[in-house]
């Protein structure tokens, strides 16, 4: 219930629109009731062959209610759809706003498919919250009051009976059918997911299925999944039928009740048979308002599930929060790392444990070590994806914790091993680093990154994950982005690890050229052209084991020299 109240709270800015749509919806059903009542009155009255003038009231009523019903239904749909889409926009923005500060630390525990489902399906399913969950009960209550007023004017006894049947149709029938069909709807969804999975597997693994002769087997599994889904759908259709017949039963019970309690009134002359006919038709028409209530209950359950999944993310505290009064960003960019420790959540072994080093402005530092030594963790802490467990990083003499994380990130350009390129044009991928940059600037950056070949391809689609570009081009595009970002600090995290030897040398040359004069931190497990660095920090198992210049470290004949020999002997 708490989730539901929170969800309705999110729609509060649209409360007046929602109320207006519900009122118009009520007026539309009211017109249906009026139409049926006046039609019934007109037909029964006409059968007595009165003078035409006696039918005037009925004829006008049928015209007015008939016309109004269509117009009101249209207006209600227009306003409620408009409100629904506005609610959806608000929910999306609200969710993205809450999601962004959580990346990447807090989102690491969610699988990307799961996150995608929450962003798309769960928010989409909340679009029903107004039109299918909140509005129908309001309309049904107003219709109940209207029918009470109409029937109650003639007979309180009949009105109580109708109310009882309406409560049956509005509460008991939805409750029974929703409870009975509960497992079925979930089962259908699971079977659909299973079918999707099998279909994707089949398309992507068609080659393997052929080679291993398993295609028949796979098709059989798809067939079985389809059969299971069909069986569940049959069951669901049965419950739908049950709902309709129980609603019909409640409606007919109301009609019988009204007849039973009001027929004697005809004898006493308290009510005419024509009026009774009109009342009966009014009661029948009123049940239109109760049909959507089962859907409302089902959608409410689905919305609560979706809401729970969204709130689980929204309620997560961001790992790194901007300080309330951040210090101004520093002018100098010397970096001092002091006794830095970090342990990943859920792990007991620290990824880095008491690391200290400093990089003067314009200095070039390499952090080297075998895989798992903790090198990338240092990058994540530098760009403030995580907060250190202990120790500090300062930039230009200011502790990073006192600075705005966004500002810190703008001042540090990172080129990593896997450059993510969006499935957009080359231009859009570049503009990410410098929104609003003109073509001249983009082309200059491409040239500096050794990518003149892309000058005429700015509007070409980079492909999914940049697949239309070669590995070397992708990495150079990342360098072009780095140039465009024009940050005073550059961090290269295994930036050339995925390239072949020739490309690696060329990209390293480019990096050297474009990083001149900037503070450079290069993280690598491959010891290439190490003499370029003023200092090398050697990490192993999260601690600094050696530090110094390349020649000094070789002379020391320790861990670094061992790595160097191993790599260079292997390469020979
Ligand atoms: P390197 O970059 O030197 O290969 P990392 O900094 O990636 O090393 O990893 C250091 C240690 O932290 C490793 O033992 C690794 O298994 C662990 N680690 C890295 N990322 C995570 C994570 N997201 N969650 C838990 N442990 C992690």
Coordinates of C-alpha atoms and ligand atoms in Angstrom, one line a residue:
X1 CA 0.0 0.0 0.0
X2 CA 2.9 2.3 0.8
X3 CA 4.3 1.8 -2.7
X4 CA 0.9 2.6 -4.1
X5 CA 0.5 5.8 -2.1
X6 CA 4.0 6.9 -3.2
X7 CA 3.1 6.2 -6.8
X8 CA -0.1 8.2 -6.6
X9 CA 1.9 11.0 -4.9
X10 CA 4.0 11.2 -8.1
X11 CA 0.8 12.0 -10.1
X12 CA -0.3 14.7 -7.7
X13 CA 0.7 17.6 -10.0
X14 CA -1.9 16.3 -12.4
X15 CA -4.6 15.8 -9.8
X16 CA -7.0 18.4 -11.3
X17 CA -6.7 17.1 -14.8
X18 CA -7.3 13.6 -13.5
X19 CA -10.3 14.7 -11.6
X20 CA -11.6 16.5 -14.6
X21 CA -11.2 13.4 -16.8
X22 CA -12.9 11.3 -14.2
X23 CA -15.8 13.7 -14.0
X24 CA -16.2 13.7 -17.8
X25 CA -15.9 9.9 -17.8
X26 CA -18.8 9.9 -15.2
X27 CA -20.8 12.3 -17.4
X28 CA -20.2 10.0 -20.4
X29 CA -21.6 7.0 -18.5
X30 CA -24.3 9.2 -17.1
X31 CA -25.3 10.0 -20.7
X32 CA -25.4 6.2 -21.5
X33 CA -27.7 5.8 -18.5
X34 CA -29.8 8.8 -19.7
X35 CA -29.8 7.5 -23.3
X36 CA -31.1 4.1 -22.3
X37 CA -33.6 5.5 -19.8
X38 CA -35.1 8.0 -22.3
X39 CA -35.0 5.4 -25.1
X40 CA -36.9 2.9 -22.9
X41 CA -39.3 5.6 -21.9
X42 CA -39.8 6.7 -25.5
X43 CA -40.4 3.2 -26.9
X44 CA -42.8 2.2 -24.1
X45 CA -44.6 5.5 -24.3
X46 CA -44.9 5.4 -28.1
X47 CA -46.4 1.9 -27.9
X48 CA -49.4 3.5 -26.2
X49 CA -49.9 5.7 -29.3
X50 CA -50.0 9.1 -27.6
X51 CA -50.1 12.4 -29.5
X52 CA -46.6 13.1 -31.0
X53 CA -46.2 16.2 -28.7
X54 CA -46.3 13.9 -25.7
X55 CA -43.1 12.2 -27.0
X56 CA -41.2 15.5 -27.5
X57 CA -39.3 15.1 -24.2
X58 CA -38.1 11.6 -25.0
X59 CA -37.0 12.5 -28.5
X60 CA -35.0 15.5 -27.3
X61 CA -33.5 13.3 -24.5
X62 CA -32.4 10.6 -26.9
X63 CA -30.7 13.1 -29.2
X64 CA -29.0 15.0 -26.4
X65 CA -27.8 12.0 -24.5
X66 CA -26.8 10.1 -27.7
X67 CA -24.8 13.1 -28.9
X68 CA -23.3 13.9 -25.5
X69 CA -22.2 10.4 -24.9
X70 CA -19.9 10.3 -28.0
X71 CA -18.6 13.8 -27.4
X72 CA -18.0 13.3 -23.7
X73 CA -16.3 9.9 -24.3
X74 CA -14.0 11.7 -26.8
X75 CA -13.2 14.5 -24.4
X76 CA -12.5 12.0 -21.6
X77 CA -10.1 10.0 -23.8
X78 CA -8.4 13.2 -24.9
X79 CA -7.8 14.5 -21.5
X80 CA -6.9 11.2 -19.9
X81 CA -4.4 10.3 -22.6
X82 CA -2.9 13.7 -22.4
X83 CA -2.6 13.3 -18.6
X84 CA -1.2 9.8 -18.9
X85 CA 1.5 10.9 -21.3
X86 CA 2.4 13.8 -19.1
X87 CA 2.6 11.4 -16.1
X88 CA 4.8 9.1 -18.1
X89 CA 7.1 11.9 -19.0
X90 CA 7.3 13.0 -15.4
X91 CA 8.0 9.4 -14.2
X92 CA 10.8 8.9 -16.8
X93 CA 12.5 12.2 -15.9
X94 CA 12.1 11.4 -12.2
X95 CA 13.6 8.0 -12.7
X96 CA 16.6 9.2 -14.8
X97 CA 17.3 12.0 -12.3
X98 CA 17.5 9.5 -9.5
X99 CA 19.4 6.9 -11.6
X100 CA 22.2 9.1 -12.8
X101 CA 24.0 9.7 -9.5
X102 CA 23.9 6.0 -8.8
X103 CA 26.0 5.0 -11.7
X104 CA 28.2 3.2 -11.7
X105 CA 28.8 2.2 -8.1
X106 CA 25.3 1.4 -7.0
X107 CA 24.2 0.0 -10.3
X108 CA 27.0 -2.6 -10.4
X109 CA 24.8 -5.1 -8.6
X110 CA 22.0 -4.9 -11.2
X111 CA 22.3 -6.8 -14.5
X112 CA 22.0 -4.5 -17.5
X113 CA 19.0 -6.4 -18.9
X114 CA 17.2 -6.0 -15.5
X115 CA 17.9 -2.3 -15.5
X116 CA 16.7 -1.9 -19.0
X117 CA 13.5 -3.7 -18.1
X118 CA 12.9 -1.4 -15.2
X119 CA 13.6 1.7 -17.3
X120 CA 11.3 0.6 -20.1
X121 CA 8.6 -2.0 -19.1
X122 CA 8.2 -1.0 -15.5
X123 CA 7.8 2.7 -16.2
X124 CA 5.6 1.9 -19.2
X125 CA 3.3 -0.2 -17.0
X126 CA 2.9 2.7 -14.7
X127 CA 1.2 4.6 -17.5
X128 CA -1.9 2.7 -16.5
X129 CA -1.9 4.1 -13.0
X130 CA -4.2 6.9 -13.7
X131 CA -6.5 5.8 -16.6
X132 CA -6.9 2.2 -15.5
X133 CA -6.3 2.2 -11.7
X134 CA -7.3 5.6 -10.2
X135 CA -10.0 6.8 -12.6
X136 CA -12.4 3.7 -12.8
X137 CA -13.2 3.6 -9.0
X138 CA -13.9 7.3 -9.0
X139 CA -16.3 7.0 -11.9
X140 CA -17.9 3.8 -10.4
X141 CA -18.5 5.6 -7.1
X142 CA -20.1 8.6 -8.9
X143 CA -22.3 6.3 -11.0
X144 CA -23.3 4.4 -7.8
X145 CA -24.4 7.7 -6.3
X146 CA -26.3 8.7 -9.4
X147 CA -28.1 5.4 -9.6
X148 CA -28.9 5.6 -5.8
X149 CA -30.4 9.0 -6.4
X150 CA -32.5 7.8 -9.4
X151 CA -33.7 4.5 -7.9
X152 CA -33.9 5.8 -4.3
X153 CA -36.3 8.6 -5.4
X154 CA -38.8 5.8 -6.1
X155 CA -37.9 3.0 -3.7
X156 CA -35.3 2.8 -1.0
X157 CA -35.7 -0.9 -0.9
X158 CA -34.9 -1.2 -4.6
X159 CA -31.9 1.2 -4.2
X160 CA -30.4 -0.9 -1.4
X161 CA -30.7 -4.0 -3.6
X162 CA -29.1 -2.3 -6.5
X163 CA -26.3 -1.0 -4.3
X164 CA -25.7 -4.5 -3.0
X165 CA -25.4 -5.9 -6.6
X166 CA -23.2 -3.0 -7.6
X167 CA -20.8 -3.8 -4.7
X168 CA -20.8 -7.4 -5.8
X169 CA -19.9 -6.4 -9.4
X170 CA -17.4 -3.7 -8.2
X171 CA -15.6 -5.4 -5.4
X172 CA -16.4 -9.1 -4.9
X173 CA -16.3 -10.2 -8.6
X174 CA -13.0 -8.4 -9.3
X175 CA -11.5 -9.8 -6.1
X176 CA -12.5 -13.4 -6.9
X177 CA -11.4 -13.3 -10.6
X178 CA -8.1 -11.5 -9.9
X179 CA -7.2 -13.9 -7.1
X180 CA -8.2 -16.9 -9.2
X181 CA -6.2 -15.7 -12.3
X182 CA -3.2 -14.4 -10.4
X183 CA -0.8 -17.2 -11.1
X184 CA -2.0 -17.4 -14.7
X185 CA -1.0 -13.8 -15.7
X186 CA 2.4 -14.3 -14.1
X187 CA 2.8 -17.7 -15.8
X188 CA 2.0 -16.1 -19.2
X189 CA 4.6 -13.4 -18.7
X190 CA 7.2 -16.0 -17.7
X191 CA 6.5 -18.2 -20.7
X192 CA 6.7 -15.1 -23.0
X193 CA 10.2 -14.3 -21.5
X194 CA 11.2 -17.9 -22.0
X195 CA 10.0 -17.9 -25.6
X196 CA 11.9 -14.6 -26.2
X197 CA 15.1 -16.2 -24.7
X198 CA 14.7 -19.3 -26.9
X199 CA 14.1 -17.2 -30.0
X200 CA 17.1 -15.0 -29.4
X201 CA 19.3 -18.0 -28.7
X202 CA 18.1 -19.6 -31.9
X203 CA 18.8 -16.6 -34.1
X204 CA 22.2 -15.9 -32.5
X205 CA 23.3 -19.5 -32.2
X206 CA 21.8 -20.8 -35.5
X207 CA 25.3 -21.8 -36.7
X208 CA 26.2 -23.8 -33.6
X209 CA 22.8 -25.5 -33.5
X210 CA 23.3 -26.6 -37.1
X211 CA 26.9 -27.8 -36.6
X212 CA 25.9 -29.8 -33.5
X213 CA 22.7 -31.1 -35.0
X214 CA 20.7 -29.6 -32.2
X215 CA 18.3 -27.5 -34.3
X216 CA 15.4 -30.1 -34.0
X217 CA 15.9 -30.2 -30.3
X218 CA 15.8 -26.5 -30.0
X219 CA 12.7 -26.2 -32.1
X220 CA 11.1 -28.9 -29.9
X221 CA 11.8 -26.7 -26.8
X222 CA 10.3 -23.7 -28.6
X223 CA 7.2 -25.7 -29.4
X224 CA 6.8 -26.9 -25.8
X225 CA 7.1 -23.3 -24.6
X226 CA 4.4 -22.3 -27.0
X227 CA 2.1 -25.1 -25.9
X228 CA 2.6 -24.1 -22.2
X229 CA 1.8 -20.5 -23.1
X230 CA -1.3 -21.6 -25.0
X231 CA -2.6 -23.7 -22.1
X232 CA -2.1 -20.7 -19.7
X233 CA -3.9 -18.4 -22.2
X234 CA -6.8 -20.7 -22.3
X235 CA -7.0 -20.7 -18.6
X236 CA -6.8 -16.9 -18.6
X237 CA -9.7 -16.7 -21.2
X238 CA -11.7 -18.9 -18.9
X239 CA -11.2 -16.4 -16.0
X240 CA -12.2 -13.6 -18.3
X241 CA -15.3 -15.4 -19.2
X242 CA -16.0 -16.1 -15.5
X243 CA -15.6 -12.4 -14.8
X244 CA -18.1 -11.5 -17.5
X245 CA -20.7 -14.0 -16.5
X246 CA -20.4 -13.1 -12.8
X247 CA -20.7 -9.4 -13.7
X248 CA -23.7 -10.3 -15.8
X249 CA -25.2 -12.2 -13.0
X250 CA -24.8 -9.3 -10.6
X251 CA -26.5 -7.0 -13.2
X252 CA -29.4 -9.4 -13.7
X253 CA -29.8 -9.8 -10.0
X254 CA -30.1 -6.0 -9.7
X255 CA -32.8 -6.0 -12.4
X256 CA -34.7 -8.8 -10.7
X257 CA -34.5 -7.1 -7.4
X258 CA -35.8 -3.8 -8.8
X259 CA -38.7 -5.6 -10.5
X260 CA -39.5 -7.6 -7.4
X261 CA -39.5 -4.6 -5.1
X262 CA -41.2 -2.1 -7.5
X263 CA -43.8 -4.2 -9.3
X264 CA -46.2 -3.9 -6.4
X265 CA -45.8 -0.1 -6.7
X266 CA -47.4 -0.2 -10.2
X267 CA -50.5 -1.8 -8.7
X268 CA -50.7 0.9 -6.1
X269 CA -50.1 3.5 -8.7
X270 CA -47.0 4.9 -7.0
X271 CA -45.0 4.3 -10.2
X272 CA -46.0 3.9 -13.8
X273 CA -44.9 0.9 -15.8
X274 CA -43.1 3.2 -18.2
X275 CA -41.1 4.8 -15.5
X276 CA -40.2 1.3 -14.1
X277 CA -39.0 0.3 -17.6
X278 CA -36.8 3.4 -17.7
X279 CA -35.4 2.7 -14.3
X280 CA -34.6 -0.9 -15.2
X281 CA -32.7 0.3 -18.3
X282 CA -30.9 2.9 -16.2
X283 CA -29.7 0.2 -13.8
X284 CA -28.5 -2.0 -16.7
X285 CA -26.5 0.9 -18.2
X286 CA -24.9 1.7 -14.9
X287 CA -23.1 -1.6 -14.8
X288 CA -20.8 -0.4 -17.6
X289 CA -19.0 1.5 -14.9
X290 CA -18.1 -1.6 -12.9
X291 CA -16.6 -3.7 -15.7
X292 CA -13.2 -1.9 -15.7
X293 CA -12.8 -2.5 -11.9
X294 CA -11.3 -6.0 -12.3
X295 CA -8.7 -4.5 -14.7
X296 CA -8.1 -1.8 -12.1
X297 CA -7.3 -4.3 -9.5
X298 CA -5.0 -6.3 -11.8
X299 CA -3.2 -3.2 -12.9
X300 CA -2.9 -2.0 -9.4
X301 CA -1.0 -5.2 -8.5
X302 CA 1.2 -4.9 -11.5
X303 CA 1.8 -1.2 -10.7
X304 CA 2.8 -2.0 -7.2
X305 CA 5.3 -4.6 -8.4
X306 CA 6.7 -2.2 -11.0
X307 CA 6.8 0.6 -8.3
X308 CA 8.6 -1.6 -5.9
X309 CA 11.3 -2.4 -8.5
X310 CA 11.7 1.3 -9.3
X311 CA 11.8 2.4 -5.7
X312 CA 14.4 -0.2 -5.0
X313 CA 16.7 1.8 -7.3
X314 CA 15.4 5.3 -6.4
X315 CA 15.9 4.7 -2.7
X316 CA 19.5 3.6 -3.1
X317 CA 21.9 6.2 -1.7
X318 CA 24.4 7.4 -4.2
X319 CA 27.9 6.3 -3.4
X320 CA 29.3 9.7 -4.1
X321 CA 27.3 12.7 -3.1
X322 CA 28.2 16.3 -4.0
X323 CA 29.1 18.3 -0.8
X324 CA 26.5 20.9 0.1
X325 CA 29.0 23.7 -0.3
X326 CA 31.7 22.5 -2.7
X327 CA 35.0 24.3 -2.7
X328 CA 35.8 26.0 -6.0
X329 CA 37.6 23.8 -8.5
X330 CA 41.4 24.1 -8.2
X331 CA 43.6 26.1 -10.6
X332 CA 46.5 23.7 -10.3
X333 CA 46.3 20.1 -11.1
X334 CA 49.0 18.3 -9.1
X335 CA 47.6 15.1 -7.6
X336 CA 48.4 13.8 -4.2
X337 CA 47.2 10.3 -3.2
X338 CA 47.7 9.6 0.5
X339 CA 47.3 6.2 2.2
X340 CA 44.4 5.3 -0.1
X341 CA 42.5 2.2 0.7
X342 CA 39.4 0.7 -0.9
X343 CA 37.5 -2.5 -0.5
X344 CA 34.6 -3.3 -2.9
X345 CA 31.2 -3.9 -1.2
X346 CA 30.8 -7.6 -0.5
X347 CA 34.5 -8.3 -0.6
X348 CA 36.7 -8.8 2.4
X349 CA 40.0 -8.3 0.6
X350 CA 41.0 -4.7 0.0
X351 CA 41.5 -3.9 -3.7
X352 CA 44.0 -1.3 -2.7
X353 CA 45.6 -0.9 0.7
X354 CA 47.5 2.2 1.7
X355 CA 48.6 3.5 -1.7
X356 CA 50.4 6.9 -1.7
X357 CA 52.0 8.8 -4.5
X358 CA 52.0 12.2 -6.0
X359 CA 51.9 13.5 -9.6
X360 CA 53.1 17.1 -10.1
X361 CA 51.2 19.2 -12.6
X362 CA 52.4 18.3 -16.1
X363 CA 54.1 15.2 -14.8
X364 CA 53.9 11.8 -16.4
X365 CA 53.3 8.8 -14.1
X366 CA 52.7 5.2 -15.0
X367 CA 51.0 2.8 -12.6
X368 CA 51.9 -0.7 -13.5
X369 CA 51.3 -4.1 -12.1
X370 CA 49.8 -7.5 -13.0
X371 CA 46.1 -8.0 -13.5
X372 CA 44.1 -7.6 -10.3
X373 CA 46.8 -5.4 -8.7
X374 CA 44.3 -2.6 -8.2
X375 CA 45.2 -0.2 -11.0
X376 CA 41.7 0.3 -12.4
X377 CA 40.4 0.8 -8.9
X378 CA 42.7 3.8 -8.6
X379 CA 41.1 5.3 -11.8
X380 CA 37.6 4.7 -10.4
X381 CA 38.6 6.6 -7.2
X382 CA 40.2 9.4 -9.2
X383 CA 37.1 10.1 -11.2
X384 CA 35.0 9.7 -8.1
X385 CA 32.9 6.7 -9.0
X386 CA 33.6 5.4 -5.5
X387 CA 34.6 7.0 -2.2
X388 CA 37.8 5.7 -0.7
X389 CA 37.4 3.5 2.4
X390 CA 40.3 5.4 3.9
X391 CA 43.0 7.9 2.9
X392 CA 42.5 10.7 0.4
X393 CA 43.1 12.1 -3.0
X394 CA 43.7 15.8 -3.4
X395 CA 44.0 17.8 -6.6
X396 CA 45.6 21.2 -6.6
X397 CA 45.8 21.0 -2.8
X398 CA 42.1 20.4 -2.3
X399 CA 40.7 17.2 -1.0
X400 CA 38.5 15.7 -3.8
X401 CA 35.8 15.0 -1.2
X402 CA 35.2 18.7 -0.8
X403 CA 34.8 19.3 -4.6
X404 CA 31.8 18.8 -6.8
X405 CA 32.2 15.3 -8.4
X406 CA 30.9 16.5 -11.8
X407 CA 33.5 19.3 -11.9
X408 CA 36.3 16.9 -10.9
X409 CA 35.2 14.5 -13.8
X410 CA 35.2 17.4 -16.3
X411 CA 38.8 18.1 -15.4
X412 CA 40.0 14.5 -15.9
X413 CA 39.8 12.9 -19.3
X414 CA 39.8 9.1 -19.3
X415 CA 40.7 6.9 -22.2
X416 CA 40.0 3.3 -21.3
X417 CA 40.6 -0.1 -22.8
X418 CA 37.0 -0.4 -24.0
X419 CA 35.8 2.7 -25.6
X420 CA 32.0 2.8 -25.6
X421 CA 30.7 4.3 -28.8
X422 CA 27.0 5.0 -29.0
X423 CA 25.0 3.7 -32.0
X424 CA 24.9 7.2 -33.4
X425 CA 26.9 9.1 -36.0
X426 CA 30.6 9.8 -35.6
X427 CA 29.8 13.5 -35.0
X428 CA 27.4 12.7 -32.1
X429 CA 29.9 10.5 -30.5
X430 CA 32.5 13.3 -30.6
X431 CA 30.0 15.9 -29.4
X432 CA 29.6 14.0 -26.2
X433 CA 33.0 15.4 -25.1
X434 CA 32.3 19.0 -26.4
X435 CA 28.7 19.7 -26.9
X436 CA 28.2 22.4 -29.4
X437 CA 31.6 22.2 -31.0
X438 CA 31.6 23.1 -34.7
X439 CA 32.9 20.9 -37.6
X440 CA 36.2 22.7 -37.8
X441 CA 37.0 21.8 -34.1
X442 CA 35.8 18.3 -34.6
X443 CA 38.0 17.8 -37.7
X444 CA 41.0 19.3 -35.9
X445 CA 40.5 16.8 -33.1
X446 CA 40.2 14.0 -35.5
X447 CA 43.4 15.1 -37.3
X448 CA 45.3 15.4 -34.1
X449 CA 44.1 11.9 -33.2
X450 CA 45.4 10.6 -36.6
X451 CA 41.9 10.1 -38.0
X452 CA 41.8 12.3 -41.1
X453 CA 40.1 9.4 -42.7
X454 CA 36.9 10.2 -40.8
X455 CA 36.7 13.9 -41.9
X456 CA 34.2 13.0 -44.5
X457 CA 32.4 10.5 -42.4
X458 CA 31.2 12.7 -39.6
X459 CA 27.6 11.8 -40.5
X460 CA 28.2 8.1 -40.9
X461 CA 26.6 5.8 -38.4
X462 CA 29.3 4.5 -36.1
X463 CA 27.4 1.2 -35.9
X464 CA 26.2 -0.7 -32.8
X465 CA 29.0 -0.3 -30.2
X466 CA 31.0 1.4 -33.0
X467 CA 31.2 -1.8 -34.9
X468 CA 31.5 0.1 -38.2
X469 CA 34.9 1.3 -37.2
X470 CA 38.1 -0.7 -36.7
X471 CA 39.6 -1.3 -33.2
X472 CA 42.4 1.2 -33.9
X473 CA 39.8 3.8 -35.2
X474 CA 37.7 3.3 -32.1
X475 CA 40.6 3.9 -29.8
X476 CA 41.7 7.0 -31.8
X477 CA 38.1 8.3 -31.6
X478 CA 38.4 8.0 -27.9
X479 CA 41.6 10.1 -28.1
X480 CA 39.8 12.6 -30.3
X481 CA 37.1 12.9 -27.5
X482 CA 39.9 13.4 -25.0
X483 CA 41.4 16.2 -27.1
X484 CA 37.9 17.8 -27.4
X485 CA 37.4 17.5 -23.6
X486 CA 40.6 19.5 -23.2
X487 CA 41.0 18.4 -19.6
X488 CA 44.2 19.3 -17.7
X489 CA 44.5 15.7 -16.4
X490 CA 44.6 12.7 -18.6
X491 CA 44.1 9.1 -17.4
X492 CA 44.9 6.3 -19.7
X493 CA 43.5 3.0 -18.4
X494 CA 45.0 0.2 -20.5
X495 CA 44.2 2.5 -23.5
X496 CA 46.1 0.4 -26.0
X497 CA 45.7 -3.0 -24.5
X498 CA 43.3 -4.2 -27.3
X499 CA 45.4 -3.0 -30.2
X500 CA 47.9 -4.9 -32.3
X501 CA 51.6 -4.0 -32.0
X502 CA 51.7 -1.6 -35.0
X503 CA 48.5 0.2 -34.0
X504 CA 49.6 0.4 -30.4
X505 CA 52.9 2.2 -31.3
X506 CA 51.0 4.6 -33.5
X507 CA 48.4 5.4 -30.9
X508 CA 51.0 5.8 -28.2
X509 CA 52.8 8.3 -30.4
X510 CA 49.5 10.2 -30.8
X511 CA 48.9 10.2 -27.1
X512 CA 52.4 11.5 -26.4
X513 CA 51.8 14.3 -28.8
X514 CA 48.4 15.4 -27.6
X515 CA 49.1 15.1 -23.9
X516 CA 52.2 17.3 -24.0
X517 CA 52.0 19.8 -21.1
X518 CA 49.2 18.0 -19.3
X519 CA 49.2 15.8 -16.2
X520 CA 49.3 12.2 -17.4
X521 CA 48.6 9.1 -15.5
X522 CA 48.9 5.9 -17.5
X523 CA 47.7 2.6 -16.1
X524 CA 49.0 -0.4 -17.8
X525 CA 50.1 -4.0 -17.3
X526 CA 52.1 -3.9 -20.6
X527 CA 55.5 -2.3 -20.2
X528 CA 55.8 -0.3 -23.4
X529 CA 58.1 2.7 -23.9
X530 CA 58.3 3.1 -20.1
X531 CA 61.2 5.6 -20.4
X532 CA 58.6 8.2 -21.3
X533 CA 57.4 8.5 -17.7
X534 CA 59.0 10.6 -15.0
X535 CA 57.9 8.0 -12.4
X536 CA 56.5 4.5 -12.3
X537 CA 54.4 3.2 -9.5
X538 CA 54.5 -0.6 -9.3
X539 CA 51.5 -2.1 -7.7
X540 CA 51.0 -5.6 -6.6
X541 CA 48.0 -7.0 -4.6
X542 CA 46.8 -3.5 -3.8
X543 CA 50.1 -2.2 -2.4
X544 CA 52.9 -0.1 -3.9
X545 CA 55.9 -2.4 -4.1
X546 CA 58.3 -0.2 -5.9
X547 CA 58.5 3.3 -7.4
X548 CA 61.0 5.3 -9.4
X549 CA 62.1 5.9 -13.0
X550 CA 62.4 3.1 -15.6
X551 CA 66.2 2.8 -15.4
X552 CA 66.3 2.9 -11.6
X553 CA 63.7 0.2 -11.3
X554 CA 65.5 -2.0 -13.8
X555 CA 68.7 -1.5 -11.8
X556 CA 66.8 -2.4 -8.6
X557 CA 66.3 -5.8 -10.2
X558 CA 63.0 -6.4 -8.2
X559 CA 59.4 -6.9 -9.1
X560 CA 59.4 -4.4 -12.0
X561 CA 62.5 -5.8 -13.5
X562 CA 61.0 -9.2 -13.3
X563 CA 57.8 -8.1 -15.1
X564 CA 59.9 -6.3 -17.7
X565 CA 62.1 -9.4 -18.4
X566 CA 59.1 -11.7 -18.5
X567 CA 57.3 -9.5 -21.1
X568 CA 60.2 -8.8 -23.2
X569 CA 61.6 -12.3 -23.2
X570 CA 58.1 -13.6 -24.1
X571 CA 57.9 -11.1 -26.9
X572 CA 61.2 -12.2 -28.4
Ligands
LIG1 P1 43.7 -4.2 -12.2 O1 43.1 -3.0 -12.9 O2 45.0 -4.0 -11.7 O3 43.6 -5.4 -13.1 P2 41.4 -3.9 -10.5 O4 41.6 -2.6 -9.9 O5 40.4 -4.1 -11.6 O6 42.8 -4.5 -10.9 O7 41.0 -5.0 -9.4 C1 41.6 -5.0 -8.1 C2 40.9 -6.1 -7.3 O8 39.6 -5.7 -7.0 C3 40.8 -7.4 -8.0 O9 41.0 -8.4 -7.0 C4 39.4 -7.5 -8.5 O10 38.9 -8.8 -8.5 C5 38.6 -6.7 -7.5 N1 37.5 -6.0 -8.1 C6 37.6 -5.1 -9.2 N2 36.4 -4.6 -9.5 C7 35.5 -5.2 -8.6 C8 34.1 -5.0 -8.3 N3 33.4 -4.2 -9.1 N4 33.6 -5.7 -7.3 C9 34.4 -6.5 -6.5 N5 35.7 -6.6 -6.7 C10 36.3 -6.0 -7.7

